[in-house]
Amino acid sequence: MSVLRSLESKLADLVEGTFSRVFRSEVRPVELARKLAREMDAHKSHSLSRTYVPNEYRVYLSTRDRAQFEGYEESLVDELAAYLLEHARRERLALPARPVITFQTDERLGLGQFGIQALAVNPEAPEGPAPRAQEPPPRRDGNTVIYGSIPDGGGQGPAVPAPQTSAARRRAVLLVGGRRLVVGATGATVGRSRQCDIVVDDPNVSRQHAEVRPDGTGWLLVDLGSTNGSLLNGRRIDRPEALEPGDTIEVGTSVITFDVE
């Protein structure tokens, strides 16, 4: 049976609540597929007539997470590559070559944490007569984005290459329970649903509660229509609000501190 078969159905049926990512669960294939597609979308390069996306993805896993794929890792990376290829076709995105995915182990990543580095690499030119000139895809060296659960102890955090940030907008970090969670280039969602980047096991938190979202030169806190609302520095917000280092975000009974680096 395909690991990624009926992806949307599996995502909808994932257990929530008691088995929340707050309690550190293993990385799942469907989660890797979703985040890989998200990184593809986050690294678009627009040319005159096409929108190019990276074709190589390095996935950094903890020792325990990678061990669970032993025995079918090769089949899994093939299925993930096929999923990305179909995603690119569906969204009309141009790839320099068929997607290539490689797994690498990083011992300083905790259970449930993983990093993704996206790169656009031009394939080697084939031998023979020169082909008709085409618009070349731009080359991009992707940054590594760290995803993962809120760890409850152990480890010193990921050692995968740190994202390079521009002067315009520095990398956002969320401090939760004494731990640092790096926010990806496209932002991070907070809520009770396992589809969120930060999963909070709290009945007072909505499934899709709030989002830390990039906005030009900075970051915004956006409430996603939650039942009980989101608080910024003790004040309930009713529209997107700019975030500054040291700001506190409250969802339900959980307090998250925003920072940049």
mmCIF file of C-alpha atoms in Angstrom:
data_model
loop_
_atom_site.group_PDB
_atom_site.id
_atom_site.type_symbol
_atom_site.label_atom_id
_atom_site.label_comp_id
_atom_site.label_asym_id
_atom_site.label_seq_id
_atom_site.Cartn_x
_atom_site.Cartn_y
_atom_site.Cartn_z
ATOM 1 C CA MET A 1 0.000 0.000 0.000
ATOM 2 C CA SER A 2 1.373 3.420 -0.945
ATOM 3 C CA VAL A 3 2.689 5.424 2.013
ATOM 4 C CA LEU A 4 1.097 8.580 0.635
ATOM 5 C CA ARG A 5 -2.131 7.006 -0.619
ATOM 6 C CA SER A 6 -5.202 9.114 0.055
ATOM 7 C CA LEU A 7 -3.084 11.887 1.554
ATOM 8 C CA GLU A 8 -5.934 14.280 2.204
ATOM 9 C CA SER A 9 -7.948 11.565 3.960
ATOM 10 C CA LYS A 10 -5.069 10.620 6.206
ATOM 11 C CA LEU A 11 -4.441 14.222 7.194
ATOM 12 C CA ALA A 12 -8.083 14.640 8.101
ATOM 13 C CA ASP A 13 -8.098 11.479 10.213
ATOM 14 C CA LEU A 14 -4.964 12.190 12.256
ATOM 15 C CA VAL A 15 -5.629 11.899 15.976
ATOM 16 C CA GLU A 16 -5.773 15.179 17.874
ATOM 17 C CA GLY A 17 -5.860 16.130 21.550
ATOM 18 C CA THR A 18 -4.237 13.579 23.838
ATOM 19 C CA PHE A 19 -1.725 12.473 21.224
ATOM 20 C CA SER A 20 -0.813 16.016 20.249
ATOM 21 C CA ARG A 21 2.610 16.904 18.927
ATOM 22 C CA VAL A 22 3.150 18.670 22.252
ATOM 23 C CA PHE A 23 3.974 15.197 23.551
ATOM 24 C CA ARG A 24 6.574 14.623 20.838
ATOM 25 C CA SER A 25 5.464 12.098 18.247
ATOM 26 C CA GLU A 26 7.535 10.710 15.404
ATOM 27 C CA VAL A 27 7.709 12.399 12.018
ATOM 28 C CA ARG A 28 5.113 10.934 9.650
ATOM 29 C CA PRO A 29 5.412 10.534 5.857
ATOM 30 C CA VAL A 30 2.264 12.593 5.233
ATOM 31 C CA GLU A 31 3.744 15.419 7.316
ATOM 32 C CA LEU A 32 6.954 15.333 5.277
ATOM 33 C CA ALA A 33 4.929 15.486 2.057
ATOM 34 C CA ARG A 34 2.940 18.490 3.233
ATOM 35 C CA LYS A 35 6.009 20.416 4.397
ATOM 36 C CA LEU A 36 7.987 19.600 1.244
ATOM 37 C CA ALA A 37 5.170 21.017 -0.879
ATOM 38 C CA ARG A 38 5.072 24.054 1.375
ATOM 39 C CA GLU A 39 8.810 24.645 0.894
ATOM 40 C CA MET A 40 8.407 24.247 -2.858
ATOM 41 C CA ASP A 41 5.760 26.968 -2.840
ATOM 42 C CA ALA A 42 7.876 29.192 -0.572
ATOM 43 C CA HIS A 43 10.870 29.184 -2.944
ATOM 44 C CA LYS A 44 9.289 30.242 -6.216
ATOM 45 C CA SER A 45 11.399 32.198 -8.709
ATOM 46 C CA HIS A 46 9.486 34.150 -11.331
ATOM 47 C CA SER A 47 10.888 34.664 -14.820
ATOM 48 C CA LEU A 48 9.288 36.256 -17.857
ATOM 49 C CA SER A 49 7.099 33.287 -18.694
ATOM 50 C CA ARG A 50 7.525 30.670 -15.978
ATOM 51 C CA THR A 51 7.559 30.171 -12.249
ATOM 52 C CA TYR A 52 10.480 27.971 -11.233
ATOM 53 C CA VAL A 53 10.752 25.987 -8.019
ATOM 54 C CA PRO A 54 13.593 23.967 -6.434
ATOM 55 C CA ASN A 55 14.111 20.425 -7.599
ATOM 56 C CA GLU A 56 16.373 19.114 -4.802
ATOM 57 C CA TYR A 57 15.327 18.762 -1.167
ATOM 58 C CA ARG A 58 17.478 17.642 1.743
ATOM 59 C CA VAL A 59 15.478 16.376 4.691
ATOM 60 C CA TYR A 60 17.312 16.349 8.034
ATOM 61 C CA LEU A 61 15.910 13.873 10.575
ATOM 62 C CA SER A 62 16.713 12.867 14.125
ATOM 63 C CA THR A 63 18.328 9.473 14.636
ATOM 64 C CA ARG A 64 15.091 7.977 16.004
ATOM 65 C CA ASP A 65 12.919 9.439 13.264
ATOM 66 C CA ARG A 66 15.141 8.169 10.472
ATOM 67 C CA ALA A 67 15.323 4.714 12.055
ATOM 68 C CA GLN A 68 11.562 4.278 11.637
ATOM 69 C CA PHE A 69 11.944 4.499 7.846
ATOM 70 C CA GLU A 70 14.588 1.784 7.725
ATOM 71 C CA GLY A 71 13.595 -0.858 5.237
ATOM 72 C CA TYR A 72 11.514 1.389 2.988
ATOM 73 C CA GLU A 73 13.405 4.687 2.890
ATOM 74 C CA GLU A 74 14.195 4.356 -0.832
ATOM 75 C CA SER A 75 10.541 3.720 -1.674
ATOM 76 C CA LEU A 76 9.469 6.610 0.545
ATOM 77 C CA VAL A 77 11.760 9.174 -1.109
ATOM 78 C CA ASP A 78 10.516 8.001 -4.523
ATOM 79 C CA GLU A 79 6.905 8.522 -3.454
ATOM 80 C CA LEU A 80 7.689 11.926 -1.969
ATOM 81 C CA ALA A 81 9.393 12.933 -5.219
ATOM 82 C CA ALA A 82 6.354 11.760 -7.200
ATOM 83 C CA TYR A 83 4.090 13.744 -4.876
ATOM 84 C CA LEU A 84 6.145 16.909 -5.448
ATOM 85 C CA LEU A 85 6.153 16.331 -9.195
ATOM 86 C CA GLU A 86 2.364 16.065 -9.212
ATOM 87 C CA HIS A 87 2.087 19.148 -6.978
ATOM 88 C CA ALA A 88 4.254 21.135 -9.415
ATOM 89 C CA ARG A 89 2.158 19.995 -12.372
ATOM 90 C CA ARG A 90 -1.089 20.838 -10.610
ATOM 91 C CA GLU A 91 0.148 24.322 -9.666
ATOM 92 C CA ARG A 92 1.828 24.863 -13.067
ATOM 93 C CA LEU A 93 5.286 25.264 -11.577
ATOM 94 C CA ALA A 94 8.458 24.673 -13.611
ATOM 95 C CA LEU A 95 11.168 22.299 -12.350
ATOM 96 C CA PRO A 96 14.763 22.271 -13.668
ATOM 97 C CA ALA A 97 14.602 18.463 -13.369
ATOM 98 C CA ARG A 98 12.601 15.745 -11.653
ATOM 99 C CA PRO A 99 12.511 16.321 -7.866
ATOM 100 C CA VAL A 100 15.249 14.589 -5.889
ATOM 101 C CA ILE A 101 14.887 14.020 -2.147
ATOM 102 C CA THR A 102 17.615 12.814 0.194
ATOM 103 C CA PHE A 103 17.418 11.984 3.883
ATOM 104 C CA GLN A 104 20.227 12.925 6.252
ATOM 105 C CA THR A 105 20.608 12.274 9.970
ATOM 106 C CA ASP A 106 21.348 15.046 12.446
ATOM 107 C CA GLU A 107 21.911 13.734 15.966
ATOM 108 C CA ARG A 108 21.066 17.067 17.581
ATOM 109 C CA LEU A 109 17.533 17.102 16.233
ATOM 110 C CA GLY A 110 14.908 15.933 18.701
ATOM 111 C CA LEU A 111 12.151 13.425 18.070
ATOM 112 C CA GLY A 112 9.535 14.980 15.809
ATOM 113 C CA GLN A 113 11.848 17.754 14.591
ATOM 114 C CA PHE A 114 13.085 17.879 11.024
ATOM 115 C CA GLY A 115 14.739 20.353 8.687
ATOM 116 C CA ILE A 116 14.208 20.894 4.972
ATOM 117 C CA GLN A 117 16.679 22.591 2.647
ATOM 118 C CA ALA A 118 15.408 23.393 -0.840
ATOM 119 C CA LEU A 119 17.782 23.956 -3.759
ATOM 120 C CA ALA A 120 17.361 24.576 -7.476
ATOM 121 C CA VAL A 121 20.068 22.640 -9.313
ATOM 122 C CA ASN A 122 20.486 22.629 -13.085
ATOM 123 C CA PRO A 123 20.887 19.106 -14.502
ATOM 124 C CA GLU A 124 24.072 18.316 -16.396
ATOM 125 C CA ALA A 125 23.862 19.148 -20.085
ATOM 126 C CA PRO A 126 23.417 15.994 -22.232
ATOM 127 C CA GLU A 127 25.946 15.034 -24.864
ATOM 128 C CA GLY A 128 25.166 15.605 -28.519
ATOM 129 C CA PRO A 129 23.947 18.587 -30.539
ATOM 130 C CA ALA A 130 23.138 21.688 -28.558
ATOM 131 C CA PRO A 131 19.385 21.997 -27.947
ATOM 132 C CA ARG A 132 17.387 25.015 -28.975
ATOM 133 C CA ALA A 133 18.003 27.907 -26.606
ATOM 134 C CA GLN A 134 15.491 28.074 -23.785
ATOM 135 C CA GLU A 135 14.948 30.442 -20.945
ATOM 136 C CA PRO A 136 17.283 29.120 -18.212
ATOM 137 C CA PRO A 137 15.883 28.593 -14.732
ATOM 138 C CA PRO A 138 17.510 30.700 -12.019
ATOM 139 C CA ARG A 139 19.734 28.914 -9.501
ATOM 140 C CA ARG A 140 18.848 29.301 -5.871
ATOM 141 C CA ASP A 141 20.599 28.003 -2.800
ATOM 142 C CA GLY A 142 17.782 27.322 -0.385
ATOM 143 C CA ASN A 143 17.792 27.928 3.326
ATOM 144 C CA THR A 144 17.007 25.196 5.804
ATOM 145 C CA VAL A 145 13.681 25.546 7.571
ATOM 146 C CA ILE A 146 13.195 23.646 10.810
ATOM 147 C CA TYR A 147 9.855 22.042 11.604
ATOM 148 C CA GLY A 148 8.958 20.071 14.679
ATOM 149 C CA SER A 149 7.102 19.558 17.891
ATOM 150 C CA ILE A 150 7.524 21.469 21.106
ATOM 151 C CA PRO A 151 10.103 19.241 22.834
ATOM 152 C CA ASP A 152 9.713 18.457 26.515
ATOM 153 C CA GLY A 153 13.369 17.905 27.274
ATOM 154 C CA GLY A 154 16.706 16.666 26.016
ATOM 155 C CA GLY A 155 18.839 17.791 23.105
ATOM 156 C CA GLN A 156 20.304 21.148 22.274
ATOM 157 C CA GLY A 157 18.283 21.882 19.171
ATOM 158 C CA PRO A 158 18.986 21.342 15.478
ATOM 159 C CA ALA A 159 22.437 21.558 13.986
ATOM 160 C CA VAL A 160 21.332 21.781 10.353
ATOM 161 C CA PRO A 161 22.507 24.885 8.479
ATOM 162 C CA ALA A 162 20.816 27.976 9.840
ATOM 163 C CA PRO A 163 18.672 30.006 7.435
ATOM 164 C CA GLN A 164 20.278 33.141 6.079
ATOM 165 C CA THR A 165 18.122 36.173 6.684
ATOM 166 C CA SER A 166 17.988 39.480 4.922
ATOM 167 C CA ALA A 167 18.311 42.820 6.605
ATOM 168 C CA ALA A 168 14.698 43.506 5.675
ATOM 169 C CA ARG A 169 13.221 40.707 7.776
ATOM 170 C CA ARG A 170 15.106 38.646 10.322
ATOM 171 C CA ARG A 171 14.230 35.047 11.169
ATOM 172 C CA ALA A 172 11.390 34.688 13.656
ATOM 173 C CA VAL A 173 11.635 32.436 16.707
ATOM 174 C CA LEU A 174 8.861 31.393 19.085
ATOM 175 C CA LEU A 175 9.746 30.552 22.677
ATOM 176 C CA VAL A 176 7.434 27.927 24.142
ATOM 177 C CA GLY A 177 8.048 26.278 27.503
ATOM 178 C CA GLY A 178 11.701 27.305 27.497
ATOM 179 C CA ARG A 179 12.306 25.936 23.985
ATOM 180 C CA ARG A 180 12.991 27.797 20.728
ATOM 181 C CA LEU A 181 11.007 26.980 17.599
ATOM 182 C CA VAL A 182 12.219 28.511 14.342
ATOM 183 C CA VAL A 183 9.428 29.894 12.158
ATOM 184 C CA GLY A 184 9.572 28.879 8.494
ATOM 185 C CA ALA A 185 9.743 31.358 5.630
ATOM 186 C CA THR A 186 5.982 31.126 5.100
ATOM 187 C CA GLY A 187 5.079 31.548 8.769
ATOM 188 C CA ALA A 188 3.698 29.210 11.425
ATOM 189 C CA THR A 189 0.184 28.299 12.515
ATOM 190 C CA VAL A 190 -0.880 27.628 16.105
ATOM 191 C CA GLY A 191 -3.844 25.502 17.111
ATOM 192 C CA ARG A 192 -5.239 22.186 18.313
ATOM 193 C CA SER A 193 -5.155 20.564 14.874
ATOM 194 C CA ARG A 194 -2.211 18.331 14.065
ATOM 195 C CA GLN A 195 -1.933 20.166 10.768
ATOM 196 C CA CYS A 196 -0.674 23.238 12.644
ATOM 197 C CA ASP A 197 3.042 23.950 12.979
ATOM 198 C CA ILE A 198 2.622 24.424 16.731
ATOM 199 C CA VAL A 199 0.080 22.048 18.215
ATOM 200 C CA VAL A 200 -1.432 23.013 21.570
ATOM 201 C CA ASP A 201 -3.366 20.424 23.566
ATOM 202 C CA ASP A 202 -5.862 22.791 25.165
ATOM 203 C CA PRO A 203 -9.685 22.670 24.853
ATOM 204 C CA ASN A 204 -9.700 26.487 24.949
ATOM 205 C CA VAL A 205 -7.682 26.619 21.728
ATOM 206 C CA SER A 206 -9.360 26.347 18.313
ATOM 207 C CA ARG A 207 -8.211 23.826 15.720
ATOM 208 C CA GLN A 208 -6.754 26.653 13.606
ATOM 209 C CA HIS A 209 -6.292 29.382 16.204
ATOM 210 C CA ALA A 210 -3.643 31.920 15.146
ATOM 211 C CA GLU A 211 -0.747 32.453 12.766
ATOM 212 C CA VAL A 212 2.615 34.208 12.847
ATOM 213 C CA ARG A 213 2.853 35.511 9.293
ATOM 214 C CA PRO A 214 5.647 37.297 7.350
ATOM 215 C CA ASP A 215 4.776 40.763 6.110
ATOM 216 C CA GLY A 216 7.359 42.566 4.013
ATOM 217 C CA THR A 217 9.862 43.873 6.566
ATOM 218 C CA GLY A 218 8.450 42.186 9.658
ATOM 219 C CA TRP A 219 6.042 39.671 11.166
ATOM 220 C CA LEU A 220 2.354 39.771 12.023
ATOM 221 C CA LEU A 221 0.138 37.972 14.530
ATOM 222 C CA VAL A 222 -3.155 37.007 12.901
ATOM 223 C CA ASP A 223 -6.124 35.469 14.699
ATOM 224 C CA LEU A 224 -7.730 32.838 12.453
ATOM 225 C CA GLY A 225 -11.282 33.348 13.658
ATOM 226 C CA SER A 226 -10.724 31.466 16.921
ATOM 227 C CA THR A 227 -13.547 31.007 19.390
ATOM 228 C CA ASN A 228 -11.745 32.472 22.406
ATOM 229 C CA GLY A 229 -9.502 34.929 20.595
ATOM 230 C CA SER A 230 -5.766 35.632 20.643
ATOM 231 C CA LEU A 231 -4.006 38.041 22.994
ATOM 232 C CA LEU A 232 -0.941 40.127 22.179
ATOM 233 C CA ASN A 233 0.752 41.493 25.286
ATOM 234 C CA GLY A 234 -2.462 40.893 27.231
ATOM 235 C CA ARG A 235 -4.689 42.642 24.688
ATOM 236 C CA ARG A 236 -7.162 40.777 22.486
ATOM 237 C CA ILE A 237 -6.579 41.457 18.795
ATOM 238 C CA ASP A 238 -9.280 41.860 16.158
ATOM 239 C CA ARG A 239 -6.998 42.453 13.164
ATOM 240 C CA PRO A 240 -3.418 41.556 12.146
ATOM 241 C CA GLU A 241 -0.931 43.136 14.542
ATOM 242 C CA ALA A 242 2.796 43.773 14.047
ATOM 243 C CA LEU A 243 5.081 41.720 16.268
ATOM 244 C CA GLU A 244 8.172 43.023 18.051
ATOM 245 C CA PRO A 245 10.890 41.057 19.899
ATOM 246 C CA GLY A 246 9.737 40.210 23.413
ATOM 247 C CA ASP A 247 6.014 40.329 22.606
ATOM 248 C CA THR A 248 3.876 37.681 24.301
ATOM 249 C CA ILE A 249 1.174 35.742 22.471
ATOM 250 C CA GLU A 250 -1.576 34.026 24.470
ATOM 251 C CA VAL A 251 -3.767 31.278 23.027
ATOM 252 C CA GLY A 252 -5.935 29.517 25.565
ATOM 253 C CA THR A 253 -3.737 28.965 28.613
ATOM 254 C CA SER A 254 -0.497 28.833 26.614
ATOM 255 C CA VAL A 255 1.936 31.749 26.485
ATOM 256 C CA ILE A 256 4.344 32.079 23.545
ATOM 257 C CA THR A 257 7.107 34.675 23.358
ATOM 258 C CA PHE A 258 8.067 36.137 19.991
ATOM 259 C CA ASP A 259 11.702 36.906 19.139
ATOM 260 C CA VAL A 260 13.935 37.394 16.094
ATOM 261 C CA GLU A 261 17.519 36.486 15.319
#
